[in-house]
Structures are given as C-alpha cells and as structure tokens.
Amino acid sequence: MGERDVPRHVAVIMDGNGRWAKKRLLPRGAGHRAGMNRMIGLAEHVFDRGIRYLTLFALSTENLSRPREELEGLYALFREYFPRNARTLREKGICLRVIGDRSLLPGDVVSLIEAGEALTAQGERGMLLLAIGYGGRQDILHAVNEAVRRGKEVTLEGFSAMLSTGGVPDPDLVIRTGRELRISNFLLWQSAYSELYFTDVLFPDFSDREMDKAIEAYACRERRFGKL
Ligand code: FPP
C-alpha cells in the first residue's frame, strides 16, 4: 500500500457500546467503558499508521438528551480517563482539539477539556479531534451566523475555515461501526466527498485489524470528487 493510499484524515462514528454490553448482560456503562478503552487503543494505532487527523464522534448534541444517569456515567468515565490520556497525547506529539457546544457540558468537564487542549497545543505529529456535544447542522449554523455578523459573502474555503474543524482537511474516510447506515448529524459539510465505510462490528470490538480492513477498503476506492 503506497503512502497515497493511506487516508490523511479518518473520522469514526463510534456506535454500538450499548448493544455490546447488552449481548453480555452487562449494564450500558460497561459498554461505554469498553468503548473508551478501544478508543484509546485505536487512536494509538491510527497515528502509528501515519494518519495525521483522527476525528472521533463521542457524543452528539442529540445524545445529550439521553437519561441523566447514562450521561453522568459518561462524564464520570471522561473525568477518569481524560487527564492521563491528554498527557500521553502530549508525549506522543498529538494535538487535541475538542469540537462541539461546550455550553452543553458540565463546567468541570469543560475545564478538563481546556487543560487538555493547552497541554497538547504544541503537538505536531497529528491531531485528535474529539466531537463532544457536537452536531453537524449546529456547526454549519454557527458558521452561517458568524458570516452574517461579518456582513460579506463567503467563499467555500472561507466558510470551511469558519467551521469548528477550521484548518483541518476534510475527512477522506468516514467509518461508522455498529450496523446503522446513516451519518447522524456528524461532519455534514466536511464529509461531502468522504468515502464512507459501514461495518456491523460494534465499537468495542472494532479492533486494529478492523481499522486496517477499513483502510484497505479505502485504498481500493477511486476518488473522483464528482469529476470523470
Ligand atoms: C455509542 O454507543 C457511544 C456513545 C454514545 C458514547 C461513546 C463515548 C465514549 C465512550 C467517550 C466517553 C465520554 C465522553 C463525555 C466523551 P451507543 O450507546 O449509541 O450504543 P447502542 O447504539 O448500541 O445503544
């Protein structure tokens, strides 16, 4: 596989933690913990393979209306895992950027995010974008309102730069685990020409080998960007 066949930016919709737990007669929280552990292993593998940008859809705007108990469990996991993993990212030269509406998250979670971003800001080997409280439509709407405020017409490039992913190339490959065949308000604008890869594998079971399979499938696609 040549260097050109490896995507520069991979985005993953991490679905299926709840079903993974259910299959094992475990509470949903156990599925999220397994998902969190997989997320960390996967990020390491992806950057080791030379992929520069990895975006992980951890929590959508819509997920924030899940029962309070489940959300509290997710925030508790975040508090437990995030600080030490931010230190690991720093050691590995990976810059962290969290995208999404922070006003929807608990204050202490926002403080952890800010500290993690500051700690890893110098990372030049790659970038991990974590989408939390993220919605593609909200991202676009926010940029539209910003454009209106500026009061002049914007170009395609100018508009892209105003999104929360500003400065990051569009994803080459968008993967969704867990069997559903939809985009669920993920990177709507940014994925206009992304190659899509859907797998039945539930996220906690989405191994490094499964990721390699997705990358291999990507390498076989012919990308034309609408041209002949
Ligand atoms: C999808 O599985 C997974 C999630 C909604 C959450 C995954 C995120 C983490 C483990 C990261 C931790 C937390 C934060 C705050 C970033 P699902 O529950 O939709 O699975 P199902 O479709 O099988 O029910």
PDB file of N, CA and C and ligand atoms in Angstrom, residues 13-22 28-29 31-37 39 56-60 63-64 66 70-71 73-79 81-82 98 105-106 109 113 130-133 176-178 180 182 202-204, ligand 1:
ATOM      1  N   ILE A  13     -17.627   7.266  13.589  1.00  0.00           N
ATOM      2  CA  ILE A  13     -18.850   7.318  14.392  1.00  0.00           C
ATOM      3  C   ILE A  13     -18.849   6.048  15.231  1.00  0.00           C
ATOM      4  N   MET A  14     -18.611   6.225  16.526  1.00  0.00           N
ATOM      5  CA  MET A  14     -18.394   5.069  17.408  1.00  0.00           C
ATOM      6  C   MET A  14     -19.734   4.596  17.954  1.00  0.00           C
ATOM      7  N   ASP A  15     -20.355   3.652  17.272  1.00  0.00           N
ATOM      8  CA  ASP A  15     -21.683   3.225  17.701  1.00  0.00           C
ATOM      9  C   ASP A  15     -21.661   1.767  18.144  1.00  0.00           C
ATOM     10  N   GLY A  16     -22.520   1.450  19.089  1.00  0.00           N
ATOM     11  CA  GLY A  16     -22.704   0.043  19.462  1.00  0.00           C
ATOM     12  C   GLY A  16     -22.234  -0.338  20.856  1.00  0.00           C
ATOM     13  N   ASN A  17     -21.828   0.637  21.657  1.00  0.00           N
ATOM     14  CA  ASN A  17     -21.380   0.311  23.023  1.00  0.00           C
ATOM     15  C   ASN A  17     -22.507  -0.326  23.835  1.00  0.00           C
ATOM     16  N   GLY A  18     -23.713   0.241  23.712  1.00  0.00           N
ATOM     17  CA  GLY A  18     -24.854  -0.255  24.485  1.00  0.00           C
ATOM     18  C   GLY A  18     -25.186  -1.690  24.101  1.00  0.00           C
ATOM     19  N   ARG A  19     -25.193  -1.968  22.800  1.00  0.00           N
ATOM     20  CA  ARG A  19     -25.527  -3.323  22.337  1.00  0.00           C
ATOM     21  C   ARG A  19     -24.431  -4.328  22.719  1.00  0.00           C
ATOM     22  N   TRP A  20     -23.197  -3.863  22.718  1.00  0.00           N
ATOM     23  CA  TRP A  20     -22.080  -4.723  23.126  1.00  0.00           C
ATOM     24  C   TRP A  20     -22.297  -5.183  24.572  1.00  0.00           C
ATOM     25  N   ALA A  21     -22.717  -4.241  25.418  1.00  0.00           N
ATOM     26  CA  ALA A  21     -22.956  -4.570  26.836  1.00  0.00           C
ATOM     27  C   ALA A  21     -24.167  -5.495  26.966  1.00  0.00           C
ATOM     28  N   LYS A  22     -25.220  -5.176  26.228  1.00  0.00           N
ATOM     29  CA  LYS A  22     -26.456  -5.958  26.323  1.00  0.00           C
ATOM     30  C   LYS A  22     -26.216  -7.433  25.977  1.00  0.00           C
ATOM     31  N   ARG A  28     -25.189  -0.752  30.469  1.00  0.00           N
ATOM     32  CA  ARG A  28     -24.695   0.043  29.331  1.00  0.00           C
ATOM     33  C   ARG A  28     -23.359   0.723  29.651  1.00  0.00           C
ATOM     34  N   GLY A  29     -23.210   1.105  30.916  1.00  0.00           N
ATOM     35  CA  GLY A  29     -21.967   1.789  31.321  1.00  0.00           C
ATOM     36  C   GLY A  29     -20.743   0.923  31.050  1.00  0.00           C
ATOM     37  N   GLY A  31     -20.410  -1.055  28.609  1.00  0.00           N
ATOM     38  CA  GLY A  31     -20.158  -0.918  27.169  1.00  0.00           C
ATOM     39  C   GLY A  31     -19.397   0.365  26.874  1.00  0.00           C
ATOM     40  N   HIS A  32     -19.770   1.433  27.564  1.00  0.00           N
ATOM     41  CA  HIS A  32     -19.070   2.706  27.343  1.00  0.00           C
ATOM     42  C   HIS A  32     -17.615   2.620  27.828  1.00  0.00           C
ATOM     43  N   ARG A  33     -17.411   1.901  28.938  1.00  0.00           N
ATOM     44  CA  ARG A  33     -16.028   1.748  29.424  1.00  0.00           C
ATOM     45  C   ARG A  33     -15.205   0.958  28.395  1.00  0.00           C
ATOM     46  N   ALA A  34     -15.799  -0.102  27.886  1.00  0.00           N
ATOM     47  CA  ALA A  34     -15.094  -0.895  26.858  1.00  0.00           C
ATOM     48  C   ALA A  34     -14.835  -0.022  25.628  1.00  0.00           C
ATOM     49  N   GLY A  35     -15.812   0.820  25.289  1.00  0.00           N
ATOM     50  CA  GLY A  35     -15.660   1.723  24.145  1.00  0.00           C
ATOM     51  C   GLY A  35     -14.539   2.728  24.384  1.00  0.00           C
ATOM     52  N   MET A  36     -14.472   3.238  25.589  1.00  0.00           N
ATOM     53  CA  MET A  36     -13.422   4.207  25.937  1.00  0.00           C
ATOM     54  C   MET A  36     -12.043   3.563  25.783  1.00  0.00           C
ATOM     55  N   ASN A  37     -11.909   2.331  26.298  1.00  0.00           N
ATOM     56  CA  ASN A  37     -10.620   1.637  26.180  1.00  0.00           C
ATOM     57  C   ASN A  37     -10.253   1.396  24.716  1.00  0.00           C
ATOM     58  N   MET A  39     -11.255   3.169  22.177  1.00  0.00           N
ATOM     59  CA  MET A  39     -10.983   4.475  21.580  1.00  0.00           C
ATOM     60  C   MET A  39      -9.504   4.835  21.734  1.00  0.00           C
ATOM     61  N   LEU A  56     -13.151  11.602  16.315  1.00  0.00           N
ATOM     62  CA  LEU A  56     -13.991  10.594  16.954  1.00  0.00           C
ATOM     63  C   LEU A  56     -15.282  11.240  17.440  1.00  0.00           C
ATOM     64  N   PHE A  57     -16.402  10.662  17.004  1.00  0.00           N
ATOM     65  CA  PHE A  57     -17.710  11.202  17.391  1.00  0.00           C
ATOM     66  C   PHE A  57     -18.095  10.532  18.707  1.00  0.00           C
ATOM     67  N   ALA A  58     -17.798  11.201  19.814  1.00  0.00           N
ATOM     68  CA  ALA A  58     -18.026  10.609  21.134  1.00  0.00           C
ATOM     69  C   ALA A  58     -19.450  10.854  21.623  1.00  0.00           C
ATOM     70  N   LEU A  59     -19.951  12.076  21.387  1.00  0.00           N
ATOM     71  CA  LEU A  59     -21.269  12.425  21.923  1.00  0.00           C
ATOM     72  C   LEU A  59     -21.892  13.484  21.021  1.00  0.00           C
ATOM     73  N   SER A  60     -23.062  13.162  20.475  1.00  0.00           N
ATOM     74  CA  SER A  60     -23.718  14.138  19.603  1.00  0.00           C
ATOM     75  C   SER A  60     -24.597  15.072  20.441  1.00  0.00           C
ATOM     76  N   ASN A  63     -27.367  13.080  21.570  1.00  0.00           N
ATOM     77  CA  ASN A  63     -27.064  12.142  22.666  1.00  0.00           C
ATOM     78  C   ASN A  63     -27.234  12.808  24.028  1.00  0.00           C
ATOM     79  N   LEU A  64     -27.160  14.129  24.047  1.00  0.00           N
ATOM     80  CA  LEU A  64     -27.245  14.831  25.338  1.00  0.00           C
ATOM     81  C   LEU A  64     -28.645  14.767  25.934  1.00  0.00           C
ATOM     82  N   ARG A  66     -30.060  11.867  26.356  1.00  0.00           N
ATOM     83  CA  ARG A  66     -30.174  10.534  26.971  1.00  0.00           C
ATOM     84  C   ARG A  66     -30.445  10.677  28.465  1.00  0.00           C
ATOM     85  N   GLU A  70     -27.206   7.884  32.434  1.00  0.00           N
ATOM     86  CA  GLU A  70     -26.238   7.448  31.420  1.00  0.00           C
ATOM     87  C   GLU A  70     -25.222   8.567  31.145  1.00  0.00           C
ATOM     88  N   LEU A  71     -25.730   9.808  31.060  1.00  0.00           N
ATOM     89  CA  LEU A  71     -24.821  10.932  30.791  1.00  0.00           C
ATOM     90  C   LEU A  71     -23.832  11.101  31.946  1.00  0.00           C
ATOM     91  N   GLY A  73     -22.736   8.850  33.868  1.00  0.00           N
ATOM     92  CA  GLY A  73     -21.760   7.756  33.729  1.00  0.00           C
ATOM     93  C   GLY A  73     -20.698   8.099  32.694  1.00  0.00           C
ATOM     94  N   LEU A  74     -21.128   8.704  31.582  1.00  0.00           N
ATOM     95  CA  LEU A  74     -20.178   9.073  30.524  1.00  0.00           C
ATOM     96  C   LEU A  74     -19.222  10.174  31.009  1.00  0.00           C
ATOM     97  N   TYR A  75     -19.777  11.149  31.716  1.00  0.00           N
ATOM     98  CA  TYR A  75     -18.915  12.229  32.224  1.00  0.00           C
ATOM     99  C   TYR A  75     -17.929  11.678  33.268  1.00  0.00           C
ATOM    100  N   ALA A  76     -18.404  10.720  34.075  1.00  0.00           N
ATOM    101  CA  ALA A  76     -17.511  10.127  35.084  1.00  0.00           C
ATOM    102  C   ALA A  76     -16.355   9.405  34.402  1.00  0.00           C
ATOM    103  N   LEU A  77     -16.672   8.679  33.326  1.00  0.00           N
ATOM    104  CA  LEU A  77     -15.625   7.995  32.560  1.00  0.00           C
ATOM    105  C   LEU A  77     -14.636   9.010  32.007  1.00  0.00           C
ATOM    106  N   PHE A  78     -15.187  10.099  31.478  1.00  0.00           N
ATOM    107  CA  PHE A  78     -14.358  11.151  30.890  1.00  0.00           C
ATOM    108  C   PHE A  78     -13.396  11.713  31.940  1.00  0.00           C
ATOM    109  N   ARG A  79     -13.945  11.996  33.135  1.00  0.00           N
ATOM    110  CA  ARG A  79     -13.095  12.553  34.211  1.00  0.00           C
ATOM    111  C   ARG A  79     -11.996  11.576  34.606  1.00  0.00           C
ATOM    112  N   TYR A  81     -10.607   9.125  32.676  1.00  0.00           N
ATOM    113  CA  TYR A  81      -9.648   8.786  31.618  1.00  0.00           C
ATOM    114  C   TYR A  81      -8.931   9.980  30.998  1.00  0.00           C
ATOM    115  N   PHE A  82      -9.617  11.107  30.926  1.00  0.00           N
ATOM    116  CA  PHE A  82      -9.136  12.189  30.067  1.00  0.00           C
ATOM    117  C   PHE A  82      -7.770  12.767  30.481  1.00  0.00           C
ATOM    118  N   VAL A  98     -11.107  19.648  20.846  1.00  0.00           N
ATOM    119  CA  VAL A  98     -12.461  19.172  21.127  1.00  0.00           C
ATOM    120  C   VAL A  98     -13.433  20.077  20.384  1.00  0.00           C
ATOM    121  N   LEU A 105     -22.064  21.175  28.283  1.00  0.00           N
ATOM    122  CA  LEU A 105     -21.340  20.202  29.106  1.00  0.00           C
ATOM    123  C   LEU A 105     -21.127  20.732  30.526  1.00  0.00           C
ATOM    124  N   PRO A 106     -20.954  19.835  31.514  1.00  0.00           N
ATOM    125  CA  PRO A 106     -20.689  20.298  32.879  1.00  0.00           C
ATOM    126  C   PRO A 106     -19.407  21.135  32.921  1.00  0.00           C
ATOM    127  N   VAL A 109     -16.007  19.419  33.285  1.00  0.00           N
ATOM    128  CA  VAL A 109     -15.604  18.695  32.065  1.00  0.00           C
ATOM    129  C   VAL A 109     -14.984  19.699  31.084  1.00  0.00           C
ATOM    130  N   ILE A 113     -11.222  19.760  29.465  1.00  0.00           N
ATOM    131  CA  ILE A 113     -11.003  19.880  28.013  1.00  0.00           C
ATOM    132  C   ILE A 113     -10.005  21.012  27.737  1.00  0.00           C
ATOM    133  N   LEU A 130     -11.934  15.424  19.045  1.00  0.00           N
ATOM    134  CA  LEU A 130     -12.948  14.696  19.798  1.00  0.00           C
ATOM    135  C   LEU A 130     -14.240  15.496  19.713  1.00  0.00           C
ATOM    136  N   ALA A 131     -15.275  14.873  19.123  1.00  0.00           N
ATOM    137  CA  ALA A 131     -16.548  15.587  18.986  1.00  0.00           C
ATOM    138  C   ALA A 131     -17.433  15.248  20.185  1.00  0.00           C
ATOM    139  N   ILE A 132     -17.681  16.238  21.003  1.00  0.00           N
ATOM    140  CA  ILE A 132     -18.497  16.048  22.216  1.00  0.00           C
ATOM    141  C   ILE A 132     -19.570  17.132  22.235  1.00  0.00           C
ATOM    142  N   GLY A 133     -20.813  16.749  22.335  1.00  0.00           N
ATOM    143  CA  GLY A 133     -21.891  17.737  22.248  1.00  0.00           C
ATOM    144  C   GLY A 133     -21.871  18.362  20.859  1.00  0.00           C
ATOM    145  N   ARG A 176     -18.482   4.161  10.173  1.00  0.00           N
ATOM    146  CA  ARG A 176     -19.474   4.017  11.227  1.00  0.00           C
ATOM    147  C   ARG A 176     -19.519   2.556  11.651  1.00  0.00           C
ATOM    148  N   THR A 177     -19.323   2.317  12.922  1.00  0.00           N
ATOM    149  CA  THR A 177     -19.437   0.966  13.454  1.00  0.00           C
ATOM    150  C   THR A 177     -20.874   0.740  13.918  1.00  0.00           C
ATOM    151  N   GLY A 178     -21.218  -0.502  14.196  1.00  0.00           N
ATOM    152  CA  GLY A 178     -22.486  -0.798  14.883  1.00  0.00           C
ATOM    153  C   GLY A 178     -23.709  -0.916  13.997  1.00  0.00           C
ATOM    154  N   GLU A 180     -25.695   0.579  11.873  1.00  0.00           N
ATOM    155  CA  GLU A 180     -26.627   1.571  11.303  1.00  0.00           C
ATOM    156  C   GLU A 180     -25.988   2.205  10.071  1.00  0.00           C
ATOM    157  N   ARG A 182     -26.256   5.387   8.571  1.00  0.00           N
ATOM    158  CA  ARG A 182     -26.564   6.819   8.459  1.00  0.00           C
ATOM    159  C   ARG A 182     -25.433   7.655   9.052  1.00  0.00           C
ATOM    160  N   LEU A 202     -19.494  -3.918  16.455  1.00  0.00           N
ATOM    161  CA  LEU A 202     -19.837  -2.945  17.500  1.00  0.00           C
ATOM    162  C   LEU A 202     -18.548  -2.252  17.966  1.00  0.00           C
ATOM    163  N   PHE A 203     -18.627  -0.991  18.341  1.00  0.00           N
ATOM    164  CA  PHE A 203     -17.394  -0.238  18.546  1.00  0.00           C
ATOM    165  C   PHE A 203     -16.375  -0.911  19.485  1.00  0.00           C
ATOM    166  N   PRO A 204     -16.787  -1.462  20.630  1.00  0.00           N
ATOM    167  CA  PRO A 204     -15.747  -2.067  21.494  1.00  0.00           C
ATOM    168  C   PRO A 204     -15.002  -3.214  20.817  1.00  0.00           C
TER     169      PRO A 204
HETATM  170  C1  FPP B   1     -22.345   4.910  21.087  1.00  0.00           C
HETATM  171  O1  FPP B   1     -22.877   3.722  21.607  1.00  0.00           O
HETATM  172  C2  FPP B   1     -21.409   5.537  22.028  1.00  0.00           C
HETATM  173  C3  FPP B   1     -21.659   6.671  22.757  1.00  0.00           C
HETATM  174  C4  FPP B   1     -22.928   7.406  22.677  1.00  0.00           C
HETATM  175  C5  FPP B   1     -20.646   7.243  23.676  1.00  0.00           C
HETATM  176  C6  FPP B   1     -19.222   6.882  23.380  1.00  0.00           C
HETATM  177  C7  FPP B   1     -18.269   7.788  24.029  1.00  0.00           C
HETATM  178  C8  FPP B   1     -17.345   7.451  24.914  1.00  0.00           C
HETATM  179  C9  FPP B   1     -17.112   6.070  25.397  1.00  0.00           C
HETATM  180  C10 FPP B   1     -16.484   8.542  25.399  1.00  0.00           C
HETATM  181  C11 FPP B   1     -16.741   8.998  26.822  1.00  0.00           C
HETATM  182  C12 FPP B   1     -17.455  10.192  27.128  1.00  0.00           C
HETATM  183  C13 FPP B   1     -17.410  11.492  26.777  1.00  0.00           C
HETATM  184  C14 FPP B   1     -18.167  12.508  27.551  1.00  0.00           C
HETATM  185  C15 FPP B   1     -16.632  11.962  25.646  1.00  0.00           C
HETATM  186  P1  FPP B   1     -24.436   3.632  21.907  1.00  0.00           P
HETATM  187  O2  FPP B   1     -24.644   3.874  23.363  1.00  0.00           O
HETATM  188  O3  FPP B   1     -25.194   4.526  20.991  1.00  0.00           O
HETATM  189  O4  FPP B   1     -24.666   2.123  21.552  1.00  0.00           O
HETATM  190  P2  FPP B   1     -26.036   1.434  21.131  1.00  0.00           P
HETATM  191  O5  FPP B   1     -26.434   2.041  19.810  1.00  0.00           O
HETATM  192  O6  FPP B   1     -25.628   0.009  20.998  1.00  0.00           O
HETATM  193  O7  FPP B   1     -27.021   1.664  22.241  1.00  0.00           O
END
